[in-house]
mmCIF file of C-alpha atoms in Angstrom:
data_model
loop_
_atom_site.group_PDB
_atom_site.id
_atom_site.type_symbol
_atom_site.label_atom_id
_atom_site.label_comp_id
_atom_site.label_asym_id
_atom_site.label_seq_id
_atom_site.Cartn_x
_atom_site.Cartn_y
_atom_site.Cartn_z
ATOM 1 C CA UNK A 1 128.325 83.346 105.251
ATOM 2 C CA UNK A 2 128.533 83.273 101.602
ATOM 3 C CA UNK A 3 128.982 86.597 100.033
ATOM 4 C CA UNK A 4 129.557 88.412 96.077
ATOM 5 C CA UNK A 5 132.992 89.886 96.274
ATOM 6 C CA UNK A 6 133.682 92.514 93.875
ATOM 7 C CA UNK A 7 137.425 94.109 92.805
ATOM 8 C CA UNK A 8 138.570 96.641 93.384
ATOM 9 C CA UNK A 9 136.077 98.929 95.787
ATOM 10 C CA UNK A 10 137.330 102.528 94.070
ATOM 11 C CA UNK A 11 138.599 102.712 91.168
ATOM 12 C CA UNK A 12 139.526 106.634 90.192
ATOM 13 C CA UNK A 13 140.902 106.890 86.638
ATOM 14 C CA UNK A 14 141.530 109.069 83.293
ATOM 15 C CA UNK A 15 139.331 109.413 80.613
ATOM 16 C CA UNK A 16 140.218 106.823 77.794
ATOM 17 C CA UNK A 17 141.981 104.458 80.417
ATOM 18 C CA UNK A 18 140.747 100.418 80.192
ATOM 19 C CA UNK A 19 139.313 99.699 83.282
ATOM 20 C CA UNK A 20 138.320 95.706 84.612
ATOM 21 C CA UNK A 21 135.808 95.380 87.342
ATOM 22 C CA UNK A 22 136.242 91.432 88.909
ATOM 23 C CA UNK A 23 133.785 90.028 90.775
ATOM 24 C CA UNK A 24 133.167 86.403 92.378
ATOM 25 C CA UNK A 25 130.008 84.996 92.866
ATOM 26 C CA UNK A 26 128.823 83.020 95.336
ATOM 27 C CA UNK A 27 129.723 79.263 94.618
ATOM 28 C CA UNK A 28 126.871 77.059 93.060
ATOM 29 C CA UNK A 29 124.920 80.440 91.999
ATOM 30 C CA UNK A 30 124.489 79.819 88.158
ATOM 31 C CA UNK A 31 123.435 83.549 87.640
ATOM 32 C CA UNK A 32 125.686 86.385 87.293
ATOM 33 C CA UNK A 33 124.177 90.418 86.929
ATOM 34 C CA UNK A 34 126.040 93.279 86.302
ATOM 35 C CA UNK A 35 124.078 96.778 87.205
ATOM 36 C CA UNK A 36 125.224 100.491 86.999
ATOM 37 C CA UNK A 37 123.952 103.047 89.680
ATOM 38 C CA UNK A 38 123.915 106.586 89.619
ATOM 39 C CA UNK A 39 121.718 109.320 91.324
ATOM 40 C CA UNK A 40 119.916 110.143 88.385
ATOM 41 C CA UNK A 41 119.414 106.699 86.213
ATOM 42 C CA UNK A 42 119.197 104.957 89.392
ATOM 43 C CA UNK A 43 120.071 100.946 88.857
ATOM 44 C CA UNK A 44 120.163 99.709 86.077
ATOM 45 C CA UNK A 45 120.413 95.956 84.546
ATOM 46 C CA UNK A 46 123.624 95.756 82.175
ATOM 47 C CA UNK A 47 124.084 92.013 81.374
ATOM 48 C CA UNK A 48 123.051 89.028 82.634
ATOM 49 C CA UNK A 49 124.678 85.256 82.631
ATOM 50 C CA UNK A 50 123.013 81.608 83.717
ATOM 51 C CA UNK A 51 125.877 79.057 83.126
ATOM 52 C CA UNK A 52 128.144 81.418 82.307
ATOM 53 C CA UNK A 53 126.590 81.951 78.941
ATOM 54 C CA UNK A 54 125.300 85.623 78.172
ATOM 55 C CA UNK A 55 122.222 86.072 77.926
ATOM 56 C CA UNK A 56 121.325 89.565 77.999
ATOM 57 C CA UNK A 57 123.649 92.296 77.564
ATOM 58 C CA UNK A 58 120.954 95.226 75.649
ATOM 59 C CA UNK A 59 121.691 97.301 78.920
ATOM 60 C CA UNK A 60 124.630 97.583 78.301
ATOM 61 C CA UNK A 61 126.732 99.933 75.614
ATOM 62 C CA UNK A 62 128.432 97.576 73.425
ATOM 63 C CA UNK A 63 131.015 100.063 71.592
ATOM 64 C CA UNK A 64 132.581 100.258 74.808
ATOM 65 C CA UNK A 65 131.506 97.709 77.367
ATOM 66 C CA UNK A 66 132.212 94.012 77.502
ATOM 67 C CA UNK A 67 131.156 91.428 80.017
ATOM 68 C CA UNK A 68 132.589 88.013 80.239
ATOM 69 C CA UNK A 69 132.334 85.002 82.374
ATOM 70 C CA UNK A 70 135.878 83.146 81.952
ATOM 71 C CA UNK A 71 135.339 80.605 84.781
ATOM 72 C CA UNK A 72 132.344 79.939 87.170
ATOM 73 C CA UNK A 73 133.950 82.017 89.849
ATOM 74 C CA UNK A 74 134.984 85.061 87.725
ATOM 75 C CA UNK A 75 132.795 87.173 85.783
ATOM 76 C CA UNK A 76 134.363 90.534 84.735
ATOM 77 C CA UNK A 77 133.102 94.047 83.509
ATOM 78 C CA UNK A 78 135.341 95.600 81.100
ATOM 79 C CA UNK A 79 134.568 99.849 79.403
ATOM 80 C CA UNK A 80 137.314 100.716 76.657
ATOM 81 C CA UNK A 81 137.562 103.795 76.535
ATOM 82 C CA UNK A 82 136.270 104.844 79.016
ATOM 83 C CA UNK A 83 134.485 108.065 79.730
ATOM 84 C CA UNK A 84 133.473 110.613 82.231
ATOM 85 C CA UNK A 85 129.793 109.639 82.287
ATOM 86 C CA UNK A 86 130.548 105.883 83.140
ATOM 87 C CA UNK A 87 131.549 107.188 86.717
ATOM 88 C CA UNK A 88 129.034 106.105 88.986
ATOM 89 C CA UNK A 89 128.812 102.116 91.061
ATOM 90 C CA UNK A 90 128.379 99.241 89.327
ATOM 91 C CA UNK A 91 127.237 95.867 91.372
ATOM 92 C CA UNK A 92 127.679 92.385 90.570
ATOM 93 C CA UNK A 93 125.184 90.320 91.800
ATOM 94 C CA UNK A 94 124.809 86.331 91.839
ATOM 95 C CA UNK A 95 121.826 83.904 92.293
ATOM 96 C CA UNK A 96 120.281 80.469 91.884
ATOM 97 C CA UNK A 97 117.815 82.177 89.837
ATOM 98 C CA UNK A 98 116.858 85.530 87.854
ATOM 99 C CA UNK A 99 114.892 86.409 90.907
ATOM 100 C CA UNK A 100 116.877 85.913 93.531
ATOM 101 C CA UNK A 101 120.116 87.988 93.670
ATOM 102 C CA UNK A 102 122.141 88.994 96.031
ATOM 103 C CA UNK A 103 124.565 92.003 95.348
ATOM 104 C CA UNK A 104 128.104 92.661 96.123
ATOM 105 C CA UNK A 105 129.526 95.521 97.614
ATOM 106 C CA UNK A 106 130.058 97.274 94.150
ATOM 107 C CA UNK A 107 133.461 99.007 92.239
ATOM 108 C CA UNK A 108 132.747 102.460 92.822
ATOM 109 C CA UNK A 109 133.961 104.359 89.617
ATOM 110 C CA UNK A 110 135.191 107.875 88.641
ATOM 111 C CA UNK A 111 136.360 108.593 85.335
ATOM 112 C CA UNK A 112 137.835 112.516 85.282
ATOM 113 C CA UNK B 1 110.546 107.636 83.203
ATOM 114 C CA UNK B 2 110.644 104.946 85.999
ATOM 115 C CA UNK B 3 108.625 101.666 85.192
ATOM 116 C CA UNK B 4 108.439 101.521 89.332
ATOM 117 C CA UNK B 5 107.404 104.926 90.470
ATOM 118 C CA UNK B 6 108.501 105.458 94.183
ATOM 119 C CA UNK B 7 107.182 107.798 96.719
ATOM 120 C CA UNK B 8 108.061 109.335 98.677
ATOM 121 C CA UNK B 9 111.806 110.406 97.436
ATOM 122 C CA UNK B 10 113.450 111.486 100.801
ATOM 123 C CA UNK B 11 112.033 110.379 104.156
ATOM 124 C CA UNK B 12 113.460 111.921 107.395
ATOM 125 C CA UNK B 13 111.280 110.877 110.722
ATOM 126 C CA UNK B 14 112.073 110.524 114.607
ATOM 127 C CA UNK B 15 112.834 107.443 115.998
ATOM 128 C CA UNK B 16 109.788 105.817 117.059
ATOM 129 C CA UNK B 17 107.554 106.764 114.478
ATOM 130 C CA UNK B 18 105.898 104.839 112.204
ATOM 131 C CA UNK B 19 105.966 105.346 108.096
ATOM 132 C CA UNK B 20 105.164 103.981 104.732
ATOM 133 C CA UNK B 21 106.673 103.988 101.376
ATOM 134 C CA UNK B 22 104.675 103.193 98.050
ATOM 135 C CA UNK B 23 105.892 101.493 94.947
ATOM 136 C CA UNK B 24 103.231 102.410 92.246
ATOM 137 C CA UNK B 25 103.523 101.068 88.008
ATOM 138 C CA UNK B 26 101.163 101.138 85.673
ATOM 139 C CA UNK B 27 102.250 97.288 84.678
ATOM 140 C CA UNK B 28 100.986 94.146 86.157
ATOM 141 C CA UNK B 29 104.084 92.127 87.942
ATOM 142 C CA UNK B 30 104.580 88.255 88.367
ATOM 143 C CA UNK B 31 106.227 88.988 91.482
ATOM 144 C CA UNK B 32 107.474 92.267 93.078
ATOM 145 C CA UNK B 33 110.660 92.945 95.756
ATOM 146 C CA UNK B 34 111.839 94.949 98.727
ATOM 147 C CA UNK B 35 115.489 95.922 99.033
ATOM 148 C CA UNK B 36 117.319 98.347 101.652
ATOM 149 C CA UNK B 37 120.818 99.416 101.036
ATOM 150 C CA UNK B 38 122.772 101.156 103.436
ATOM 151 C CA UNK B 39 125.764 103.481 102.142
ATOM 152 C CA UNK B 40 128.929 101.575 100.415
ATOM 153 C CA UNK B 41 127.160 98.539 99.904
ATOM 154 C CA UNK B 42 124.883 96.308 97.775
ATOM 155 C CA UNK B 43 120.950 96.213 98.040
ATOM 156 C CA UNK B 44 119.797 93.207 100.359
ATOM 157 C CA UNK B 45 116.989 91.667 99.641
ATOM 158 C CA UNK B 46 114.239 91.815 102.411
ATOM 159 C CA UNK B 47 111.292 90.300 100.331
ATOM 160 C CA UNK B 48 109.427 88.650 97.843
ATOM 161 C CA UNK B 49 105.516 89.270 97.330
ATOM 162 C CA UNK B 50 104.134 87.123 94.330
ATOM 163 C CA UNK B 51 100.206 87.197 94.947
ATOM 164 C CA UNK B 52 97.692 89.793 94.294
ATOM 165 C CA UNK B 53 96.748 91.042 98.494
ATOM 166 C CA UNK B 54 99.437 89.527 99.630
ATOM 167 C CA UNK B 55 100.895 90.814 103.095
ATOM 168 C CA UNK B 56 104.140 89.693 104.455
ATOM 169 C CA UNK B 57 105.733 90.903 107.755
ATOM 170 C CA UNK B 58 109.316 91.290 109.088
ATOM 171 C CA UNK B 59 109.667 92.181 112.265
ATOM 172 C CA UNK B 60 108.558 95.627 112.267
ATOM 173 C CA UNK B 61 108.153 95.177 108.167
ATOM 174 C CA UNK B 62 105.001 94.833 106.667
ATOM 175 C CA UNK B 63 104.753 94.412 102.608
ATOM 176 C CA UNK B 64 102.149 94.836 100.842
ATOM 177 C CA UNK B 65 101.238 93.708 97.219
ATOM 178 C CA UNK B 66 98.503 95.217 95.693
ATOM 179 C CA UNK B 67 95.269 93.420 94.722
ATOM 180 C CA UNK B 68 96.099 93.748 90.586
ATOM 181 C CA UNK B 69 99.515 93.175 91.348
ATOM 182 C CA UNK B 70 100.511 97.115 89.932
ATOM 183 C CA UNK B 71 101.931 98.241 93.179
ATOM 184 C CA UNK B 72 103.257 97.515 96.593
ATOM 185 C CA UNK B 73 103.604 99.316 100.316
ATOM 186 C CA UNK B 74 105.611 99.291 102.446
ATOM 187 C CA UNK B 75 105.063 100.042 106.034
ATOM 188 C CA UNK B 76 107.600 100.264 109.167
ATOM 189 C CA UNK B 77 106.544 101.056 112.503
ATOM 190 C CA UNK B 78 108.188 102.005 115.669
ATOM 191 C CA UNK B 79 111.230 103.015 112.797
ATOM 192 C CA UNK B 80 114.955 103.022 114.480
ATOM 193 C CA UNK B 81 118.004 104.543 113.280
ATOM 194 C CA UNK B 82 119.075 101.272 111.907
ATOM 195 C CA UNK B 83 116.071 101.664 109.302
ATOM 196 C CA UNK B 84 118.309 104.169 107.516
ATOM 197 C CA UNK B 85 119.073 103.438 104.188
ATOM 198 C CA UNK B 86 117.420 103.454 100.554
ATOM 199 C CA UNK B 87 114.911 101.229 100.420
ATOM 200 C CA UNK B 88 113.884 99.928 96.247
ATOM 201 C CA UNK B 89 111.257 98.409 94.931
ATOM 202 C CA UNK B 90 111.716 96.105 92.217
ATOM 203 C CA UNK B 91 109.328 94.344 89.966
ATOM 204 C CA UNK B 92 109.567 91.257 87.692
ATOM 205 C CA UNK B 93 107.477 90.425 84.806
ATOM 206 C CA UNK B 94 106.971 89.177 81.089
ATOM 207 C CA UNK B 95 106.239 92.974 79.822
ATOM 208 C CA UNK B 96 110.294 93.212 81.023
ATOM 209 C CA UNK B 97 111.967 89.993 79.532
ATOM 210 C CA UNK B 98 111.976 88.551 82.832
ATOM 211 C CA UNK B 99 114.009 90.746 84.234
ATOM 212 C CA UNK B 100 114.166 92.950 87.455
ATOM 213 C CA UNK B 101 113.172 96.462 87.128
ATOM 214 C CA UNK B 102 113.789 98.556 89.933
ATOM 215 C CA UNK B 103 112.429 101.994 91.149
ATOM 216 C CA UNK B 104 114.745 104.796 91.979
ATOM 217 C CA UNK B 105 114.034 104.069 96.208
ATOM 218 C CA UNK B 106 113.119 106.263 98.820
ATOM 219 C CA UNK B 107 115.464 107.465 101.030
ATOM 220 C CA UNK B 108 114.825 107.138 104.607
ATOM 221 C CA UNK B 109 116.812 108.543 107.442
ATOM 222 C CA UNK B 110 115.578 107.726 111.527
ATOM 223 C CA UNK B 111 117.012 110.400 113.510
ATOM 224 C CA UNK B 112 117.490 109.167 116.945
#
């Protein structure tokens, strides 16, 4: 049963701190999402990749957030600095196409 | 302001009842989809409607897509404990880049 995995689950750090959110997709899914939840924005699109290559990242905000796909099994979610308001969960999410994703169990963030 | 209004927010019932959850936009979708996500995971997807009318059932699931493809129901009857969770909407069309845009979900609790 092929499944997103997503490092690490909780992840409680200070404000200004680099933090790296890992996540594997499932293997042969050429799409890659990252998403941000919260109770009040609910979930929201960050970046997307096909092949690795970026191809949407206007979710996301780009003085402090990176997203990269080094290999086909590793995408990563970077924020430097970050800051309290990024706490909240962010999913990966992988798929043979734009509309068909299937989530991982999401990094949990707080940022105090 | 949501792109995928959702109503209702909060949903408690008895087990046993039945119940229905709306997913309303002013935007015509290509396709629209229903996720549930139970607490410390990912959303799972539970379908796909892409046709104006269409109805698709799922055990005790029955989706709805509306005729000009601007909203979608969903319906659950005889609803179990396992039901629990948030259940999103989330629609996918050219007005959005092609990408998903979800609702903020309605949260549904089956007390036994």
């Amino acid at each position: 049963d092929a499944r997103v995995t997503q490092t690490p689950r909780d992840k409680v750090t200070e404000m200004g701190q680099e933090v790296t959110m890992r996540c594997q997709p499932i293997l042969g899914h050429n799409t890659v999402f990252w998403y941000r939840q919260t109770m009040m924005q609910g979930l929201e699109l960050l970046a997307y990749f096909r092949n690795r290559a970026p191809l949407d990242d206007s979710g996301m905000p780009k003085d402090r957030f990176s997203a990269e796909m080094p290999d086909a099994t590793l995408a990563t979610l970077k924020i430097q600095p970050s800051e309290p308001r990024d706490s909240a969960v962010y999913f990966c999410a992988s798929g043979p196409h734009f509309y068909e994703q299937y989530f991982g169990p999401g990094t949990r963030l707080t940022v105090t | 302001t949501q792109l995928l209004e959702q109503s209702p927010q909060f949903l408690s019932i008895q087990e046993g009842e039945n119940l229905t959850v709306y997913c309303n936009s002013s935007s015509v979708f290509s396709s629209l989809q229903w996720y549930r996500q139970e607490p410390g995971e990912g959303p799972v997807l539970l379908v796909t409607v892409v046709t104006g009318g269409e109805v698709k059932k799922l055990k005790r699931l029955t989706f709805q897509f509306g005729d000009a493809r601007k909203d979608s129901s969903l319906h659950i009857t005889a609803a179990q404990p396992g039901d629990t969770g948030l259940y999103l909407c989330a629609g996918l069309g050219e007005e959005y880049g092609n990408k998903l845009v979800f609702g903020a979900g309605t949260i549904l609790r089956v007390k036994s």
